[in-house]
Every structure is written in C-alpha cells, then in structure tokens.
C-alpha cells in the first residue's frame, strides 16, 4: 500500500468502504450532485437490532490499497456504486458492459454493487432489476436515498454472514492464513502443520473477526476477539498483525469512549455524518455516555465492557502498535496513519506534548518516492494536525513548507495561487496579522525575522500570480509594521522595490479581496513620517475673529436654575476637551501644525500631504516636503480652506510616500499628543490689508505691549516735526468691508509728549465705504513729535562754562548774544555721552494703530477683526532751550522773553518766532533770541469741571493749570525751526521750560494802571506837547482782582535822565503843576474802574519823565508790589510855534 489516507481516524475502523464512480462521460457537476446525496446516507440502524452500520464513501480509491483489506477490513472496498448517462436503448449494452468492467477492478472484495442510469426511458428502464436503477434525469430522482439504504442493507447481510462464518469455531476445518501482499512470498514452503503456524493463523483470523464484528456494530464482541488475537499473536511474535490487533483494540475503545468521533471538523467534513452525536450513540451503545464522553457510572461501564481500554491505555497501545509497524518497511503507510489516528485521540484528551511525539515520528516515516502533489498533501495534513494540538507555530512551519512545495522547481507549472493561499494560512501561526492596527498597540509579538521572510514570500508569490496590487499591499505592510527591525540596507531595498511596484500599480486605501474571499485592510504609512504632535493653529492675530460683546451674553450661559449642576459641569468638561477655544473663518486659509520626524536612513520625500476632515466642506491644499535622513522633530504645516460654516473635526492626514496613498487617522496613531481636533468655523469676514507710505520697521515693538501687530513701520523725525502717514486700506477678501473703527494706543514711554502724537479724520475714509473686494481706501494719520525742549544736565554744564548765566536772573539787556560752541576746546574723541548729537539723545516712541473692521455674513453674526499697525518713531533732538528768562519792556503790558537756543543737529538751522525775523544757528551753536510778547491774563482761564475738581487733588489741579498756561504761551509765541538743507521744519515748544518766576513775569497784574497824556495813552512812545501849554494828565485804575482795593494816593515827580546814571528831580523851574502834584483814587470794586485828573505846564523844551509814586499807607501795604506797576511816562516838550 503506497497511498496514505491522512484523513483516517479511529472510528473509520467501524465503517464499510463504498466507492462511488462515474462510468463513461458524466459531467462533474452532475456526478457530485448525486455523490452528495449518496454520501448523506452514512449510517443506518439495523432492523430488529440496536446495531448501527456506518458507511465511508470514496469517489477515488487506489486498487492496491484494496489488497490490504484482509489486514484491516475497513480498507476493503465492499460496495461499488456507479453513475452513468445513457440516453438510448442501443447504448445500454455497452454501458452495462462498462459497469461489469468497473466491478472487476474491486471484484474480489465486493459484497454488492449498484448502477444508477440517468436519461434512459422505455422498455429497458421499466424492467425490474435489483442492481440497476433508472432515472429520467438528475432532478427527477427522489428515490436515490432509498435505493442506497436498500443497498446498505444488502451489504450488511453479506457482512453478517461472513462474520458468522468466520466466528464459528470449526475445529475440524483448517484455518486459512491471512496475509498482506508483501508476505505471500515469505510464506512459501512453510510447515503448515506446525503449532506455531496454526497459532499465527488463529491469531490473524481472530483479529479479522474482530474487524468484522466492529463493522457489524458489535463493539463488545470485537473487543473480546481483539484481546484474544493479541494474546495469540504475541505468543508467536507476529508483530505486524499484533500491531493491527492492538490498533483494532484501540479503535474499538476510542469508539466506546468518544462516541462523538475524533475526526473533528476535518472528519466531519470528509465523512459527513460518519460519527454519531452522543445523543444518537446513547440509543445504540450498551453503556450510555454523557456528551463529554465520560461515563457518570464508571464501575457499571467497566462491568459491561471490561475488555475496553482506558484512555491512558489507548495511547500506550497505539505506541506499541506503531513500534511494531516500524519494524516493517512496507508498512510505512499503516504506521503513518496510526500516528495520525493517535494524534486525533490525544487532541481530544488535550495531551499536546505526547501528540507532538507521534507527529514527529510521522514526519520521519519514509514512504516511497512521493509526487509533488502528495508531498503538498502530506505537509498540509501535518500542519492541520499540529494546529489541532495547539502547536500553531509548528503548524505554520509545515504549511509554509507545503506552500513552497507548490512552486518547487520540478513542477512544470508552479501553483502560485495555491502557494499564496497556503502562505496566508501560515500567518496566525507566526503571530502575524495583515491588519496594521494589530501592530499599533503594545509590544511586538512573534519572531520579526521570520515574519519578514514570510511577508517577502507573500510579495513574491502575489507578483508571480500577476497581482501587483497585492504585492504593493504586502510590501507596504512589511515596511509599516517591521520598520523597527529592518536594517538600513533593508530599508533602502524594500523602499526601492516598493517604488518599482507602485510605478505600475500605485498603492491605495481600498480593501483588496483575496481569491479565497477574505479582504486585505489598507495599510496607511503612519511611520513614514512618524507624527508626534498635532496642533490646530489659530488664525494670525490680524485675521482672528472676535465676538462683539453682548449685554446679555454673560447671563444666558446656562439655563439651569441651580447654582451648580454636576451634569452641566461634566458636559462642559467634555466639550472643553474636544473643542478648541478659537474659531476658524469660512473662506480663510487655516493651518494645522504637525511635528514629524523621518526614521529612514535617507531623505524621505512626502508628496500630496493634506488634511482629512469631517463636519464641514473643506478644501485641503496638499503640500510636498522632503525630510532629511533620521531627522529630529520637524514642524510641518498643513493648510486648507473651510468652504462652509459649522463644527469641523480634523480626523487625520493623507500622504503619498513611495507611490502609496495613505489616510492616517489620529485615532490610530499611538503616542500622538494633541490639544484638541475640533474647532468652530464662523461665517466669512472681509480681509483688510494695509500698506503705508513709510518703510517697514526692523524693530519689534516692546514685548510688554501685549498687542500683536501685522506690520511695523518706522520713521525718523526731529523733535517738533510733523509728518503725514498715508495708509492704504485694501479689501483683499471676498466680502464687502462695511464697518471700520480706528483707535490708537501709545505704548509706555518715559518721555512726556506735548500735544496730540497721532491725529486723523475718519470721515473722509468712511465716505468710501462699503469697500468692495479688491477696492482701496486712503486713510491719513498725522504724526507729531513734540517732546521736552529743555536741555539735559551735561549740556547745560557745557554751556554754563561759556559765559551765559543759567541762574535765572535777568540780564541787563535784551540784545542777542552769540556763544562759541565748546567743541574746539574739547578732546578729539570726547566721550559719547557728552556729544550733543549722540544717539543716546535719540528718543524712541512707539504706538499702535488698531483697525477694528467687519462686514459680510460674519458681521451679521456679530464678529469683527482687528488689524494693528505698529509705529516706531525715532525722535532726534532739533533745538534745545538751555535758558529762559524775562526782561521788562517799555510797556507794562508787554515784556521780553529771552530764550537761549542750542542747535543740536549736524545741519545749519534757522529758528523764528511769530513776527520775528529768522535766527540762523550753525551746527552745535547756541544763540539768544529775545521775543517781545504781550502779557497774559491767566486768570481768565476756565477752572476744571466741578466733578473733576471734587475728586482731583490740589497738586494735580495746579499742574494742569500750569500746563494750560504753557500751552497758551506756546501758541502765542509760535516758535518754528527749519533745516534748509534737508527741507524739514517743525515747532519748538517752551511748554516744559516755564518756571513759576517766568510765568509771574508774563502775567498781567490784577490792577491795570493806565496813564494818559492829553487823552493819549503813553506806554511805549513819548508824548509830545508845547512849551507853555497845559498838559492834561489822567491816571486810570482797572481792578481785575476779585477784591475791592483802595483808596490810593499817588505823587507825580518829574525828572530828567542825563543818560549817565544821573536822574535830576530838581525841576521846580522847568515844570509846574496846575493844581496839586498828588492824586487821590477812591476804593475800586472788583471789575470796577476809577480815574484821577491833573495837569502840568512845561516851561522849557526837553525830554521829561514822570515818576509816579504811591504813598505808603495801609491800603497799599496789604498788596504785593507787582500790583503797582505803572508805566513810565515820557513827555517831550517842544517849542511853541511862532
């Protein structure tokens, strides 16, 4: 016997073998349709008996195996069923002849046979026959199963007769010697009368009768015969048949202990219904067993079946039988099948280690030279058996050997499909799954080197199958899951192969259906590159939407009447974890930052990398990047544009690497940090872009400002200079710009600013609104730098050495003085701090212009945007006022303001005041300018509002009052400077220079005294009169103080000034008073006026001065001297006309 049946199991020993074959030409479909119906009748109960007959059907059975039928009767073909097509009566004789030819093949062992004829009708078909059944077609054959049952009953009759015939002890008859084919030549010439020979004959016959009893459903009898056979054969050392007797004993015991069968799923599939379920077996077995095969009353069963082996003894007897088989080279098939049967029994007993020993023995059993197909079958069965006992890796090993055998070089047409199918079946044994999700969690399972080898073989097999998509999928899986175990060279080789494959068939994210039906999940390249962090970025500061504050917004945050609700708190927590607290805007480019790194030892080119989103229609703008070899964390920004509003969720990203498209979901990425992936998209807003007439600034604003500016511009101005900043507002969005508000913020500065630093008129700009997309509006801002013009201490020290008094005392003359700059007398390289033009004197001013704008659907929803323009102004000093003092003028209502002006620029500079000619100052030069100004009535300034006065402190009020006075004086002076070479001009302010003493000198006295000569005020110029004519003199007092003053007494004393410091008051002969020289004024009420009159007579020509003195009395002592400032009276007496 050369063809092993790897599907053999112990319970097959009780079956009758029936071969079902076609005769002539029968379609495979029709044949197997009938074969399936025939094989469904696999067991029948014997009439008037509790015995059951089991049938094993085969549609192909080697005749040489039939020769071993005496050795084990279940190997003997006892029934033949043939199926044929015959459509005409003339073909019938030939068909029936073929049936007889077919019977002759198994003729020596057949008990009975049947012929099923399909298609023949008429007289022949109507003749009643027992061995032939006629059917009109393959559909109209309802009696097939009944025919088979009758056929099996006829087999049983023959079997029973043979059993009875052999079992009857006929001592007078000679017992024949049963032999296996290879023994016949060895028994030629033996002494048939020897006792040894007779025992051999008896032992073999007992074993044969035991087989027949087992087939006939007489389990107890078979056990008795097997035991007797074992004893007889052991005594004569007939080892081959002793092994068969022991195996029969084991089979009968297995059938008793395990009525459910040992074939498992394979046996059930191969022999449909060949093993009774436990419930059915209970009706036919003398001892009823439970469903798990363990008898509840063991002692009773042993009493009934004392010859039955225990489960442990079964294995021992199998081992003994196999050891006997191994002594015979020609019994290799028997030995192999016994090993397989023992393994199936051990699998049920869950004794895996012992089962593996039997299988290991089966591996090394040498059979004849097997064909490639037989080798594949052998390795496949070994694999299944190892799987059955739980040796998954060993099972996978033999399955892989079978797969490689399918494409052995000796095969003319290699079976790559079968190879691929078998390789797929090996995957579980090597802890390998084709789902990449199984490799994303926990540590790696299995031997990576073996898994990589297997994946390479899958790639090659799928390529040879002509399925490049499968090759790409398996190679992608290898690269994704085994990346950590690949060497640098292997990484290069695998990626090169992958690129070669994807040139013809790009990798996709579609499910691939395998030939057997299962599907291959997609393999996203989540490790090429590896992503460590995903962060949704807020829009740039200039594009971030802000919600207009609502008065009701804070009161409707929750509708719950309770102060605290754990349900609400929990929901808010979940929402906070999911949704990010900023918004994206419909139609604007949004960004997501990924921190990635390249684990490959070469540059990684990632193409078509974009975002995967849900919830909102989103246009992803793919990016391409190139990561250096084994790079560290590398930031990559992916962008896209939301097209609709709502809540958008970033689910992951997609890439194309090595020609493979991948959709990488964040949920499947291990170890990825993310601060949230859901954000709200609000309706579209306009986008404002600003451009200015000034250059961009290289300086950044102070970090403490807290404002992010989109653009910074810088300008250099001299102190006092004003420049226009022209800003172009362009709507670069898709929505109209409808609303605009402009505010400014001056950042913290140590310098005191005078006047408005930034000023503008928004009405002209708003007249151009709404600003349609693509349109431009113009906005003008005036930048005015007006810092303190007082000089610094080091410069004051320098100038004081040059002879100008800085003590604040009045000089003797209002004339200008020119001072030499001290540069010549200083060292060649003076310290930087002492240079007037040193950059340390440059002041830096910073401000922010905020443009708050809105429009479109976003405006309707209450959103706006803020755009900030940073302004960096470097203010260089222009002129310094190093000293300020006053001199009285000829008029009591005027005075001279003396300013020492220093040119701190490097250019020639001119300075002028209102009504004065320009004064030229060279670089570093200091000059004095005198400005005649009218005195100021500061008391007329309005007081601070009542509310402000109520809460402000007196010191603050005084400072504000002084600032107001300085502003009034500065506006009257109107001091301007000009640099002709640069064509630049500006103001020079004295606001911060005026001390209390100077302010008092510039202030009009509360008592205003006017002296009139002949009705003409004489304050500045000399009054002319004729000698001998009386001159009328009037002294008028206007009370501007808040109190009543007077009465006063005044004496008029004329004198002459000789211009040498001598005043001559002895003028009794030259001047005569008409009346008294003393004038009296009554008390004057506030805002009242009073006057006194007198007259003088000049007797000679000349220049005369009148000195008016107050009498020292109580009325004048209470008032300050500055209140009695009367103008000097100059009278020029001319000769009378002839």
Tab-separated table of N, CA, C and O in Angstrom, residues 335-377:
chain	number	residue	atom	x	y	z
A	335	UNK	N	1.790	2.629	9.441
A	335	UNK	CA	2.389	3.313	10.597
A	335	UNK	C	2.002	4.797	10.609
A	335	UNK	O	1.643	5.359	11.644
A	336	UNK	N	2.101	5.404	9.430
A	336	UNK	CA	1.782	6.836	9.331
A	336	UNK	C	0.339	7.102	9.712
A	336	UNK	O	0.035	8.026	10.503
A	337	UNK	N	-0.583	6.279	9.201
A	337	UNK	CA	-1.995	6.502	9.501
A	337	UNK	C	-2.291	6.247	10.972
A	337	UNK	O	-3.126	6.931	11.583
A	338	UNK	N	-1.594	5.273	11.593
A	338	UNK	CA	-1.791	5.019	13.019
A	338	UNK	C	-1.348	6.215	13.846
A	338	UNK	O	-1.989	6.571	14.845
A	339	UNK	N	-0.241	6.833	13.435
A	339	UNK	CA	0.220	8.048	14.133
A	339	UNK	C	-0.847	9.142	14.057
A	339	UNK	O	-1.130	9.838	15.043
A	340	UNK	N	-1.412	9.289	12.876
A	340	UNK	CA	-2.424	10.331	12.688
A	340	UNK	C	-3.631	10.058	13.583
A	340	UNK	O	-4.171	10.969	14.232
A	341	UNK	N	-4.060	8.779	13.645
A	341	UNK	CA	-5.215	8.434	14.482
A	341	UNK	C	-4.915	8.703	15.946
A	341	UNK	O	-5.764	9.233	16.687
A	342	UNK	N	-3.701	8.345	16.380
A	342	UNK	CA	-3.334	8.568	17.776
A	342	UNK	C	-3.321	10.063	18.105
A	342	UNK	O	-3.741	10.477	19.191
A	343	UNK	N	-2.835	10.860	17.179
A	343	UNK	CA	-2.790	12.305	17.398
A	343	UNK	C	-4.196	12.857	17.580
A	343	UNK	O	-4.447	13.705	18.467
A	344	UNK	N	-5.138	12.372	16.782
A	344	UNK	CA	-6.505	12.876	16.897
A	344	UNK	C	-7.105	12.510	18.265
A	344	UNK	O	-7.847	13.297	18.860
A	345	UNK	N	-6.780	11.336	18.749
A	345	UNK	CA	-7.269	10.935	20.068
A	345	UNK	C	-6.631	11.803	21.154
A	345	UNK	O	-7.307	12.294	22.063
A	346	UNK	N	-5.324	12.023	21.048
A	346	UNK	CA	-4.623	12.844	22.047
A	346	UNK	C	-5.101	14.289	22.025
A	346	UNK	O	-5.092	14.980	23.053
A	347	UNK	N	-5.507	14.732	20.853
A	347	UNK	CA	-6.028	16.099	20.761
A	347	UNK	C	-7.295	16.241	21.589
A	347	UNK	O	-7.506	17.246	22.274
A	348	UNK	N	-8.152	15.205	21.532
A	348	UNK	CA	-9.374	15.243	22.340
A	348	UNK	C	-9.024	15.162	23.825
A	348	UNK	O	-9.638	15.808	24.677
A	349	UNK	N	-7.994	14.366	24.140
A	349	UNK	CA	-7.568	14.236	25.528
A	349	UNK	C	-6.742	15.438	25.995
A	349	UNK	O	-6.349	15.494	27.156
A	350	UNK	N	-6.452	16.383	25.065
A	350	UNK	CA	-5.687	17.583	25.370
A	350	UNK	C	-4.298	17.233	25.927
A	350	UNK	O	-3.800	17.854	26.863
A	351	UNK	N	-3.686	16.239	25.294
A	351	UNK	CA	-2.320	15.847	25.672
A	351	UNK	C	-1.402	16.202	24.504
A	351	UNK	O	-0.971	15.355	23.705
A	352	UNK	N	-1.123	17.499	24.403
A	352	UNK	CA	-0.452	18.040	23.217
A	352	UNK	C	0.983	17.557	23.093
A	352	UNK	O	1.460	17.261	21.983
A	353	UNK	N	1.723	17.486	24.186
A	353	UNK	CA	3.127	17.104	24.086
A	353	UNK	C	3.280	15.684	23.569
A	353	UNK	O	4.142	15.409	22.722
A	354	UNK	N	2.448	14.777	24.065
A	354	UNK	CA	2.519	13.395	23.587
A	354	UNK	C	2.098	13.319	22.123
A	354	UNK	O	2.674	12.564	21.328
A	355	UNK	N	1.088	14.110	21.780
A	355	UNK	CA	0.648	14.125	20.376
A	355	UNK	C	1.770	14.591	19.470
A	355	UNK	O	1.938	14.078	18.353
A	356	UNK	N	2.566	15.558	19.938
A	356	UNK	CA	3.657	16.064	19.101
A	356	UNK	C	4.706	14.984	18.875
A	356	UNK	O	5.363	14.951	17.824
A	357	UNK	N	4.886	14.093	19.845
A	357	UNK	CA	5.844	12.996	19.652
A	357	UNK	C	5.370	12.072	18.528
A	357	UNK	O	6.175	11.631	17.690
A	358	UNK	N	4.077	11.768	18.520
A	358	UNK	CA	3.541	10.932	17.442
A	358	UNK	C	3.724	11.621	16.086
A	358	UNK	O	4.083	10.972	15.091
A	359	UNK	N	3.458	12.931	16.067
A	359	UNK	CA	3.594	13.659	14.803
A	359	UNK	C	5.043	13.730	14.360
A	359	UNK	O	5.348	13.630	13.159
A	360	UNK	N	5.936	13.927	15.313
A	360	UNK	CA	7.351	13.969	14.960
A	360	UNK	C	7.782	12.635	14.347
A	360	UNK	O	8.571	12.598	13.405
A	361	UNK	N	7.222	11.545	14.886
A	361	UNK	CA	7.513	10.226	14.329
A	361	UNK	C	6.963	10.104	12.912
A	361	UNK	O	7.608	9.556	12.019
A	362	UNK	N	5.762	10.672	12.718
A	362	UNK	CA	5.144	10.611	11.390
A	362	UNK	C	5.957	11.374	10.358
A	362	UNK	O	6.005	10.989	9.187
A	363	UNK	N	6.617	12.455	10.801
A	363	UNK	CA	7.406	13.259	9.855
A	363	UNK	C	8.537	12.427	9.267
A	363	UNK	O	8.864	12.539	8.084
A	364	UNK	N	9.131	11.575	10.106
A	364	UNK	CA	10.319	10.846	9.661
A	364	UNK	C	10.010	9.468	9.084
A	364	UNK	O	10.921	8.694	8.828
A	365	UNK	N	8.733	9.142	8.909
A	365	UNK	CA	8.390	7.852	8.285
A	365	UNK	C	8.669	7.951	6.785
A	365	UNK	O	8.149	8.833	6.090
A	366	UNK	N	9.524	7.066	6.291
A	366	UNK	CA	9.893	7.088	4.880
A	366	UNK	C	8.893	6.273	4.069
A	366	UNK	O	8.667	5.091	4.327
A	367	UNK	N	8.290	6.945	3.113
A	367	UNK	CA	7.412	6.268	2.164
A	367	UNK	C	8.155	6.165	0.849
A	367	UNK	O	9.307	6.609	0.708
A	368	UNK	N	7.499	5.625	-0.122
A	368	UNK	CA	8.110	5.567	-1.456
A	368	UNK	C	8.307	6.996	-1.972
A	368	UNK	O	7.909	7.968	-1.348
A	369	UNK	N	8.902	7.141	-3.123
A	369	UNK	CA	9.125	8.463	-3.707
A	369	UNK	C	7.765	9.110	-3.991
A	369	UNK	O	7.033	8.663	-4.870
A	370	UNK	N	7.456	10.158	-3.193
A	370	UNK	CA	6.142	10.799	-3.315
A	370	UNK	C	6.151	11.807	-4.453
A	370	UNK	O	7.172	12.445	-4.749
A	371	UNK	N	4.993	11.961	-5.071
A	371	UNK	CA	4.843	13.014	-6.079
A	371	UNK	C	4.741	14.368	-5.372
A	371	UNK	O	4.541	14.443	-4.154
A	372	UNK	N	4.890	15.441	-6.154
A	372	UNK	CA	4.831	16.768	-5.557
A	372	UNK	C	3.463	17.017	-4.917
A	372	UNK	O	3.360	17.603	-3.847
A	373	UNK	N	2.420	16.538	-5.562
A	373	UNK	CA	1.078	16.723	-5.012
A	373	UNK	C	0.927	15.987	-3.693
A	373	UNK	O	0.318	16.497	-2.746
A	374	UNK	N	1.503	14.781	-3.631
A	374	UNK	CA	1.419	14.021	-2.390
A	374	UNK	C	2.228	14.680	-1.273
A	374	UNK	O	1.830	14.661	-0.097
A	375	UNK	N	3.341	15.256	-1.634
A	375	UNK	CA	4.133	15.975	-0.630
A	375	UNK	C	3.343	17.155	-0.079
A	375	UNK	O	3.324	17.411	1.129
A	376	UNK	N	2.694	17.880	-0.963
A	376	UNK	CA	1.881	19.035	-0.525
A	376	UNK	C	0.782	18.571	0.422
A	376	UNK	O	0.552	19.173	1.479
A	377	UNK	N	0.143	17.450	0.038
A	377	UNK	CA	-0.933	16.924	0.887
A	377	UNK	C	-0.382	16.513	2.246
A	377	UNK	O	-0.988	16.784	3.289
